[in-house]
Amino acid sequence: MKKILFVLMLTVMGNTFTAPKSQKTKNTRITTSRISENDRKEIENTVEMAMQPFINIVKNTVETEINKQSSKIPIDSLFPKDYVMSSALKKEIGKKYTDEIIKVVINGMKPRIAVKKINYVSQNEVQVNYEMKVKNLDKVWDLLDFDEQMEKQFLTKIGVKSIDEAEKIMKNKGNDELKKKYYYVMLDEMVNFVNEEIKKTKEEEIWIDDMSVTVKKINGKWQIQGTGN
């Protein structure tokens, strides 16, 4: 039981969430000297705000794809063969796990728009090159492990003295509610761990590159061409 829940998380993650490979780049921003610092900040804010609906679309698309891929994973493959559990219980636990993992991924991505370059066209018009970045979560999964501290917390919360005692319950008939509790407690431990590691993660990767938009100053306010933003 020590490793199976971690295997479950990594199996689901490995099969459902693979970000496009791209070069990890330093935060670079190039702005022509003919654009003032105040204008630059306003232009960047304008682009970031205008692209928020696009970011939401991307997040929804990713969530849909993860749900689609996770539904293809056989439920039985997520549990040790010697665990005695009904199909209904496995299905319930499996759904809980995938739902929580998807939530962790979607919330942990932290997609954002990063302006790369502002090209001067005229006093009231610029061309902005930008990209979408997300947090690189690869190292978070590498850190995931069932250490002694997590084992101790797990045993305390489920009310047994050893992993062997928990294993014995899992391998015998009955006690479905207790078995479900074991899995849910471990899930909470993992999710809390992953969320804390995601908070510490600063590294990002480019998800969508080479996007551009025209921004014009209209009535003293920078706006993206064709929108009111």
PDB file of C-alpha atoms in Angstrom:
ATOM      1  CA  MET A   1       0.000   0.000   0.000  1.00  0.00           C
ATOM      2  CA  LYS A   2       2.967   2.294   0.502  1.00  0.00           C
ATOM      3  CA  LYS A   3       3.466   2.926  -3.182  1.00  0.00           C
ATOM      4  CA  ILE A   4       0.221   2.076  -4.932  1.00  0.00           C
ATOM      5  CA  LEU A   5      -1.408   5.459  -4.425  1.00  0.00           C
ATOM      6  CA  PHE A   6       1.650   7.225  -5.749  1.00  0.00           C
ATOM      7  CA  VAL A   7       1.710   4.866  -8.699  1.00  0.00           C
ATOM      8  CA  LEU A   8      -1.941   5.713  -9.304  1.00  0.00           C
ATOM      9  CA  MET A   9      -1.252   9.431  -9.378  1.00  0.00           C
ATOM     10  CA  LEU A  10       1.773   9.088 -11.618  1.00  0.00           C
ATOM     11  CA  THR A  11      -0.016   6.671 -13.941  1.00  0.00           C
ATOM     12  CA  VAL A  12      -2.888   9.060 -14.454  1.00  0.00           C
ATOM     13  CA  MET A  13      -0.547  12.014 -14.845  1.00  0.00           C
ATOM     14  CA  GLY A  14       1.780  10.228 -17.213  1.00  0.00           C
ATOM     15  CA  ASN A  15      -1.049   9.160 -19.477  1.00  0.00           C
ATOM     16  CA  THR A  16      -3.110  12.311 -19.485  1.00  0.00           C
ATOM     17  CA  PHE A  17      -0.963  15.386 -19.136  1.00  0.00           C
ATOM     18  CA  THR A  18       2.015  15.858 -21.401  1.00  0.00           C
ATOM     19  CA  ALA A  19       2.809  19.452 -22.160  1.00  0.00           C
ATOM     20  CA  PRO A  20       4.312  20.281 -25.558  1.00  0.00           C
ATOM     21  CA  LYS A  21       8.078  20.095 -25.397  1.00  0.00           C
ATOM     22  CA  SER A  22       9.782  23.422 -25.727  1.00  0.00           C
ATOM     23  CA  GLN A  23      12.957  25.162 -24.781  1.00  0.00           C
ATOM     24  CA  LYS A  24      13.161  26.609 -21.323  1.00  0.00           C
ATOM     25  CA  THR A  25      14.020  30.241 -21.814  1.00  0.00           C
ATOM     26  CA  LYS A  26      14.992  33.097 -19.600  1.00  0.00           C
ATOM     27  CA  ASN A  27      12.491  35.877 -19.130  1.00  0.00           C
ATOM     28  CA  THR A  28      13.435  38.216 -21.951  1.00  0.00           C
ATOM     29  CA  ARG A  29      11.628  41.372 -22.827  1.00  0.00           C
ATOM     30  CA  ILE A  30      12.628  43.761 -25.590  1.00  0.00           C
ATOM     31  CA  THR A  31      11.056  47.171 -25.887  1.00  0.00           C
ATOM     32  CA  THR A  32      11.985  49.859 -28.374  1.00  0.00           C
ATOM     33  CA  SER A  33      13.434  52.952 -26.747  1.00  0.00           C
ATOM     34  CA  ARG A  34      10.783  55.084 -28.451  1.00  0.00           C
ATOM     35  CA  ILE A  35       8.126  53.690 -26.087  1.00  0.00           C
ATOM     36  CA  SER A  36       7.968  55.173 -22.598  1.00  0.00           C
ATOM     37  CA  GLU A  37       8.022  53.012 -19.472  1.00  0.00           C
ATOM     38  CA  ASN A  38       4.445  54.013 -18.633  1.00  0.00           C
ATOM     39  CA  ASP A  39       3.254  53.097 -22.126  1.00  0.00           C
ATOM     40  CA  ARG A  40       5.116  49.801 -21.950  1.00  0.00           C
ATOM     41  CA  LYS A  41       3.400  48.827 -18.704  1.00  0.00           C
ATOM     42  CA  GLU A  42      -0.006  49.831 -20.054  1.00  0.00           C
ATOM     43  CA  ILE A  43       0.572  47.887 -23.280  1.00  0.00           C
ATOM     44  CA  GLU A  44       1.611  44.758 -21.370  1.00  0.00           C
ATOM     45  CA  ASN A  45      -1.402  45.004 -19.051  1.00  0.00           C
ATOM     46  CA  THR A  46      -3.696  45.507 -22.041  1.00  0.00           C
ATOM     47  CA  VAL A  47      -2.410  42.371 -23.767  1.00  0.00           C
ATOM     48  CA  GLU A  48      -2.505  40.267 -20.590  1.00  0.00           C
ATOM     49  CA  MET A  49      -6.078  41.282 -19.773  1.00  0.00           C
ATOM     50  CA  ALA A  50      -7.302  40.834 -23.336  1.00  0.00           C
ATOM     51  CA  MET A  51      -5.816  37.331 -23.539  1.00  0.00           C
ATOM     52  CA  GLN A  52      -7.436  36.092 -20.310  1.00  0.00           C
ATOM     53  CA  PRO A  53     -10.425  34.564 -22.163  1.00  0.00           C
ATOM     54  CA  PHE A  54      -7.927  32.730 -24.383  1.00  0.00           C
ATOM     55  CA  ILE A  55      -6.144  31.380 -21.299  1.00  0.00           C
ATOM     56  CA  ASN A  56      -9.482  30.143 -19.940  1.00  0.00           C
ATOM     57  CA  ILE A  57     -10.194  28.379 -23.235  1.00  0.00           C
ATOM     58  CA  VAL A  58      -6.807  26.658 -23.089  1.00  0.00           C
ATOM     59  CA  LYS A  59      -7.391  25.541 -19.483  1.00  0.00           C
ATOM     60  CA  ASN A  60     -10.827  24.165 -20.370  1.00  0.00           C
ATOM     61  CA  THR A  61      -9.397  22.356 -23.389  1.00  0.00           C
ATOM     62  CA  VAL A  62      -6.653  20.783 -21.282  1.00  0.00           C
ATOM     63  CA  GLU A  63      -9.162  19.714 -18.641  1.00  0.00           C
ATOM     64  CA  THR A  64     -11.386  18.132 -21.286  1.00  0.00           C
ATOM     65  CA  GLU A  65      -8.454  16.236 -22.779  1.00  0.00           C
ATOM     66  CA  ILE A  66      -7.258  14.995 -19.381  1.00  0.00           C
ATOM     67  CA  ASN A  67     -10.761  13.764 -18.579  1.00  0.00           C
ATOM     68  CA  LYS A  68     -10.918  12.041 -21.948  1.00  0.00           C
ATOM     69  CA  GLN A  69      -7.564  10.304 -21.522  1.00  0.00           C
ATOM     70  CA  SER A  70      -8.109   9.334 -17.886  1.00  0.00           C
ATOM     71  CA  SER A  71     -11.383   7.638 -18.819  1.00  0.00           C
ATOM     72  CA  LYS A  72      -9.368   5.204 -20.959  1.00  0.00           C
ATOM     73  CA  ILE A  73      -7.347   3.900 -18.017  1.00  0.00           C
ATOM     74  CA  PRO A  74      -8.767   0.543 -16.823  1.00  0.00           C
ATOM     75  CA  ILE A  75      -9.939   0.928 -13.229  1.00  0.00           C
ATOM     76  CA  ASP A  76      -8.550  -2.476 -12.220  1.00  0.00           C
ATOM     77  CA  SER A  77      -5.056  -1.421 -13.295  1.00  0.00           C
ATOM     78  CA  LEU A  78      -5.019   1.171 -10.514  1.00  0.00           C
ATOM     79  CA  PHE A  79      -5.313  -1.359  -7.690  1.00  0.00           C
ATOM     80  CA  PRO A  80      -3.128  -4.293  -6.555  1.00  0.00           C
ATOM     81  CA  LYS A  81      -4.587  -7.609  -7.642  1.00  0.00           C
ATOM     82  CA  ASP A  82      -4.574  -8.971  -4.092  1.00  0.00           C
ATOM     83  CA  TYR A  83      -6.730  -6.131  -2.738  1.00  0.00           C
ATOM     84  CA  VAL A  84     -10.289  -7.389  -2.192  1.00  0.00           C
ATOM     85  CA  MET A  85     -12.531  -4.561  -3.365  1.00  0.00           C
ATOM     86  CA  SER A  86     -15.837  -4.461  -5.189  1.00  0.00           C
ATOM     87  CA  SER A  87     -16.046  -3.010  -8.691  1.00  0.00           C
ATOM     88  CA  ALA A  88     -18.319  -0.253  -7.392  1.00  0.00           C
ATOM     89  CA  LEU A  89     -15.791   0.744  -4.725  1.00  0.00           C
ATOM     90  CA  LYS A  90     -12.918   0.729  -7.202  1.00  0.00           C
ATOM     91  CA  LYS A  91     -14.932   2.892  -9.567  1.00  0.00           C
ATOM     92  CA  GLU A  92     -15.803   5.354  -6.806  1.00  0.00           C
ATOM     93  CA  ILE A  93     -12.214   5.625  -5.590  1.00  0.00           C
ATOM     94  CA  GLY A  94     -10.857   5.857  -9.134  1.00  0.00           C
ATOM     95  CA  LYS A  95     -13.177   8.741  -9.968  1.00  0.00           C
ATOM     96  CA  LYS A  96     -12.253  10.573  -6.776  1.00  0.00           C
ATOM     97  CA  TYR A  97      -8.574  10.207  -7.581  1.00  0.00           C
ATOM     98  CA  THR A  98      -8.795  11.370 -11.173  1.00  0.00           C
ATOM     99  CA  ASP A  99     -11.016  14.313 -10.199  1.00  0.00           C
ATOM    100  CA  GLU A 100      -8.542  15.459  -7.548  1.00  0.00           C
ATOM    101  CA  ILE A 101      -5.499  14.971  -9.764  1.00  0.00           C
ATOM    102  CA  ILE A 102      -7.080  16.920 -12.601  1.00  0.00           C
ATOM    103  CA  LYS A 103      -7.863  19.722 -10.166  1.00  0.00           C
ATOM    104  CA  VAL A 104      -4.243  19.765  -8.988  1.00  0.00           C
ATOM    105  CA  VAL A 105      -2.940  19.958 -12.552  1.00  0.00           C
ATOM    106  CA  ILE A 106      -5.336  22.625 -13.782  1.00  0.00           C
ATOM    107  CA  ASN A 107      -4.784  24.820 -10.729  1.00  0.00           C
ATOM    108  CA  GLY A 108      -1.045  24.175 -10.725  1.00  0.00           C
ATOM    109  CA  MET A 109      -0.390  25.096 -14.343  1.00  0.00           C
ATOM    110  CA  LYS A 110      -0.753  28.821 -13.641  1.00  0.00           C
ATOM    111  CA  PRO A 111      -0.832  29.810 -17.331  1.00  0.00           C
ATOM    112  CA  ARG A 112       0.091  33.394 -18.048  1.00  0.00           C
ATOM    113  CA  ILE A 113       0.817  35.674 -20.975  1.00  0.00           C
ATOM    114  CA  ALA A 114       4.394  36.956 -21.200  1.00  0.00           C
ATOM    115  CA  VAL A 115       5.192  39.831 -23.538  1.00  0.00           C
ATOM    116  CA  LYS A 116       8.433  39.161 -25.426  1.00  0.00           C
ATOM    117  CA  LYS A 117       8.831  42.213 -27.607  1.00  0.00           C
ATOM    118  CA  ILE A 118       7.049  45.475 -28.343  1.00  0.00           C
ATOM    119  CA  ASN A 119       7.746  46.716 -31.866  1.00  0.00           C
ATOM    120  CA  TYR A 120       7.228  50.415 -32.519  1.00  0.00           C
ATOM    121  CA  VAL A 121       5.050  51.127 -35.578  1.00  0.00           C
ATOM    122  CA  SER A 122       4.037  54.699 -34.906  1.00  0.00           C
ATOM    123  CA  GLN A 123       3.380  57.010 -31.984  1.00  0.00           C
ATOM    124  CA  ASN A 124      -0.046  55.421 -31.526  1.00  0.00           C
ATOM    125  CA  GLU A 125       0.543  51.869 -32.734  1.00  0.00           C
ATOM    126  CA  VAL A 126       2.759  48.946 -31.719  1.00  0.00           C
ATOM    127  CA  GLN A 127       3.089  45.276 -32.629  1.00  0.00           C
ATOM    128  CA  VAL A 128       3.384  43.032 -29.574  1.00  0.00           C
ATOM    129  CA  ASN A 129       4.975  39.577 -29.665  1.00  0.00           C
ATOM    130  CA  TYR A 130       3.995  37.352 -26.751  1.00  0.00           C
ATOM    131  CA  GLU A 131       3.844  33.763 -25.545  1.00  0.00           C
ATOM    132  CA  MET A 132       1.937  31.641 -23.065  1.00  0.00           C
ATOM    133  CA  LYS A 133       3.873  30.098 -20.203  1.00  0.00           C
ATOM    134  CA  VAL A 134       2.897  27.488 -17.632  1.00  0.00           C
ATOM    135  CA  LYS A 135       4.619  26.161 -14.541  1.00  0.00           C
ATOM    136  CA  ASN A 136       6.887  23.206 -15.197  1.00  0.00           C
ATOM    137  CA  LEU A 137       5.438  20.463 -12.980  1.00  0.00           C
ATOM    138  CA  ASP A 138       7.821  17.675 -14.036  1.00  0.00           C
ATOM    139  CA  LYS A 139      10.076  18.044 -10.996  1.00  0.00           C
ATOM    140  CA  VAL A 140       7.084  18.039  -8.659  1.00  0.00           C
ATOM    141  CA  TRP A 141       6.168  14.481  -9.672  1.00  0.00           C
ATOM    142  CA  ASP A 142       9.820  13.435  -9.294  1.00  0.00           C
ATOM    143  CA  LEU A 143       9.760  14.626  -5.672  1.00  0.00           C
ATOM    144  CA  LEU A 144       6.635  12.651  -4.849  1.00  0.00           C
ATOM    145  CA  ASP A 145       7.520   9.799  -2.513  1.00  0.00           C
ATOM    146  CA  PHE A 146       6.122   8.000   0.506  1.00  0.00           C
ATOM    147  CA  ASP A 147       8.641   8.969   3.188  1.00  0.00           C
ATOM    148  CA  GLU A 148       8.606   8.099   6.895  1.00  0.00           C
ATOM    149  CA  GLN A 149       6.894  11.320   7.902  1.00  0.00           C
ATOM    150  CA  MET A 150       4.075  10.825   5.423  1.00  0.00           C
ATOM    151  CA  GLU A 151       3.703   7.197   6.504  1.00  0.00           C
ATOM    152  CA  LYS A 152       3.424   8.264  10.148  1.00  0.00           C
ATOM    153  CA  GLN A 153       0.791  10.901   9.328  1.00  0.00           C
ATOM    154  CA  PHE A 154      -1.123   8.382   7.238  1.00  0.00           C
ATOM    155  CA  LEU A 155      -1.176   5.732   9.985  1.00  0.00           C
ATOM    156  CA  THR A 156      -2.238   8.273  12.607  1.00  0.00           C
ATOM    157  CA  LYS A 157      -5.148   9.498  10.503  1.00  0.00           C
ATOM    158  CA  ILE A 158      -6.449   6.034   9.623  1.00  0.00           C
ATOM    159  CA  GLY A 159      -6.016   4.753  13.173  1.00  0.00           C
ATOM    160  CA  VAL A 160      -3.742   1.727  12.659  1.00  0.00           C
ATOM    161  CA  LYS A 161      -0.252   0.999  13.967  1.00  0.00           C
ATOM    162  CA  SER A 162       1.483  -0.268  10.847  1.00  0.00           C
ATOM    163  CA  ILE A 163       1.301  -0.518   7.079  1.00  0.00           C
ATOM    164  CA  ASP A 164       1.103  -4.298   7.448  1.00  0.00           C
ATOM    165  CA  GLU A 165      -2.099  -3.900   9.459  1.00  0.00           C
ATOM    166  CA  ALA A 166      -3.578  -1.693   6.749  1.00  0.00           C
ATOM    167  CA  GLU A 167      -2.482  -4.173   4.066  1.00  0.00           C
ATOM    168  CA  LYS A 168      -4.216  -7.004   5.920  1.00  0.00           C
ATOM    169  CA  ILE A 169      -7.502  -5.109   5.865  1.00  0.00           C
ATOM    170  CA  MET A 170      -7.137  -4.336   2.155  1.00  0.00           C
ATOM    171  CA  LYS A 171      -6.527  -8.002   1.312  1.00  0.00           C
ATOM    172  CA  ASN A 172      -9.561  -9.351   3.168  1.00  0.00           C
ATOM    173  CA  LYS A 173     -13.271  -9.131   2.432  1.00  0.00           C
ATOM    174  CA  GLY A 174     -15.494  -6.452   3.918  1.00  0.00           C
ATOM    175  CA  ASN A 175     -14.635  -3.114   5.532  1.00  0.00           C
ATOM    176  CA  ASP A 176     -15.382  -1.187   2.331  1.00  0.00           C
ATOM    177  CA  GLU A 177     -15.853   2.110   4.150  1.00  0.00           C
ATOM    178  CA  LEU A 178     -12.536   1.643   5.947  1.00  0.00           C
ATOM    179  CA  LYS A 179     -10.773   0.785   2.702  1.00  0.00           C
ATOM    180  CA  LYS A 180     -12.224   3.879   1.075  1.00  0.00           C
ATOM    181  CA  LYS A 181     -11.062   5.961   4.032  1.00  0.00           C
ATOM    182  CA  TYR A 182      -7.510   4.632   3.628  1.00  0.00           C
ATOM    183  CA  TYR A 183      -7.383   5.708   0.003  1.00  0.00           C
ATOM    184  CA  TYR A 184      -8.969   9.089   0.600  1.00  0.00           C
ATOM    185  CA  VAL A 185      -6.626   9.904   3.483  1.00  0.00           C
ATOM    186  CA  MET A 186      -3.623   9.031   1.340  1.00  0.00           C
ATOM    187  CA  LEU A 187      -5.015  11.102  -1.501  1.00  0.00           C
ATOM    188  CA  ASP A 188      -5.297  14.111   0.802  1.00  0.00           C
ATOM    189  CA  GLU A 189      -1.693  13.618   1.914  1.00  0.00           C
ATOM    190  CA  MET A 190      -0.466  13.492  -1.668  1.00  0.00           C
ATOM    191  CA  VAL A 191      -2.521  16.441  -2.864  1.00  0.00           C
ATOM    192  CA  ASN A 192      -1.316  18.586   0.040  1.00  0.00           C
ATOM    193  CA  PHE A 193       2.275  17.618  -0.688  1.00  0.00           C
ATOM    194  CA  VAL A 194       1.979  18.323  -4.403  1.00  0.00           C
ATOM    195  CA  ASN A 195       0.252  21.661  -3.870  1.00  0.00           C
ATOM    196  CA  GLU A 196       3.007  22.793  -1.507  1.00  0.00           C
ATOM    197  CA  GLU A 197       5.693  21.792  -3.998  1.00  0.00           C
ATOM    198  CA  ILE A 198       3.867  23.576  -6.820  1.00  0.00           C
ATOM    199  CA  LYS A 199       3.860  26.768  -4.747  1.00  0.00           C
ATOM    200  CA  LYS A 200       7.649  26.518  -4.461  1.00  0.00           C
ATOM    201  CA  THR A 201       8.138  25.890  -8.177  1.00  0.00           C
ATOM    202  CA  LYS A 202       9.322  28.942 -10.079  1.00  0.00           C
ATOM    203  CA  GLU A 203      10.435  27.259 -13.288  1.00  0.00           C
ATOM    204  CA  GLU A 204       8.185  27.772 -16.290  1.00  0.00           C
ATOM    205  CA  GLU A 205       8.031  26.413 -19.799  1.00  0.00           C
ATOM    206  CA  ILE A 206       6.677  27.912 -22.984  1.00  0.00           C
ATOM    207  CA  TRP A 207       3.425  26.297 -24.036  1.00  0.00           C
ATOM    208  CA  ILE A 208       2.429  28.482 -26.973  1.00  0.00           C
ATOM    209  CA  ASP A 209       5.023  30.634 -28.706  1.00  0.00           C
ATOM    210  CA  ASP A 210       5.209  33.224 -31.479  1.00  0.00           C
ATOM    211  CA  MET A 211       1.884  34.984 -31.028  1.00  0.00           C
ATOM    212  CA  SER A 212       1.421  38.629 -31.941  1.00  0.00           C
ATOM    213  CA  VAL A 213      -1.198  41.344 -31.777  1.00  0.00           C
ATOM    214  CA  THR A 214      -1.540  44.972 -32.841  1.00  0.00           C
ATOM    215  CA  VAL A 215      -2.151  47.476 -30.049  1.00  0.00           C
ATOM    216  CA  LYS A 216      -3.256  51.040 -30.800  1.00  0.00           C
ATOM    217  CA  LYS A 217      -3.616  54.118 -28.649  1.00  0.00           C
ATOM    218  CA  ILE A 218      -7.186  55.394 -29.021  1.00  0.00           C
ATOM    219  CA  ASN A 219      -8.321  58.460 -27.108  1.00  0.00           C
ATOM    220  CA  GLY A 220      -5.223  58.226 -24.959  1.00  0.00           C
ATOM    221  CA  LYS A 221      -5.735  54.552 -24.066  1.00  0.00           C
ATOM    222  CA  TRP A 222      -3.906  51.537 -25.471  1.00  0.00           C
ATOM    223  CA  GLN A 223      -6.327  48.994 -26.957  1.00  0.00           C
ATOM    224  CA  ILE A 224      -6.002  45.809 -28.964  1.00  0.00           C
ATOM    225  CA  GLN A 225      -7.138  46.341 -32.518  1.00  0.00           C
ATOM    226  CA  GLY A 226     -10.680  45.126 -33.073  1.00  0.00           C
ATOM    227  CA  THR A 227     -11.594  44.997 -29.373  1.00  0.00           C
ATOM    228  CA  GLY A 228     -12.516  47.433 -26.675  1.00  0.00           C
ATOM    229  CA  ASN A 229      -9.685  46.197 -24.445  1.00  0.00           C
TER     230      ASN A 229
END
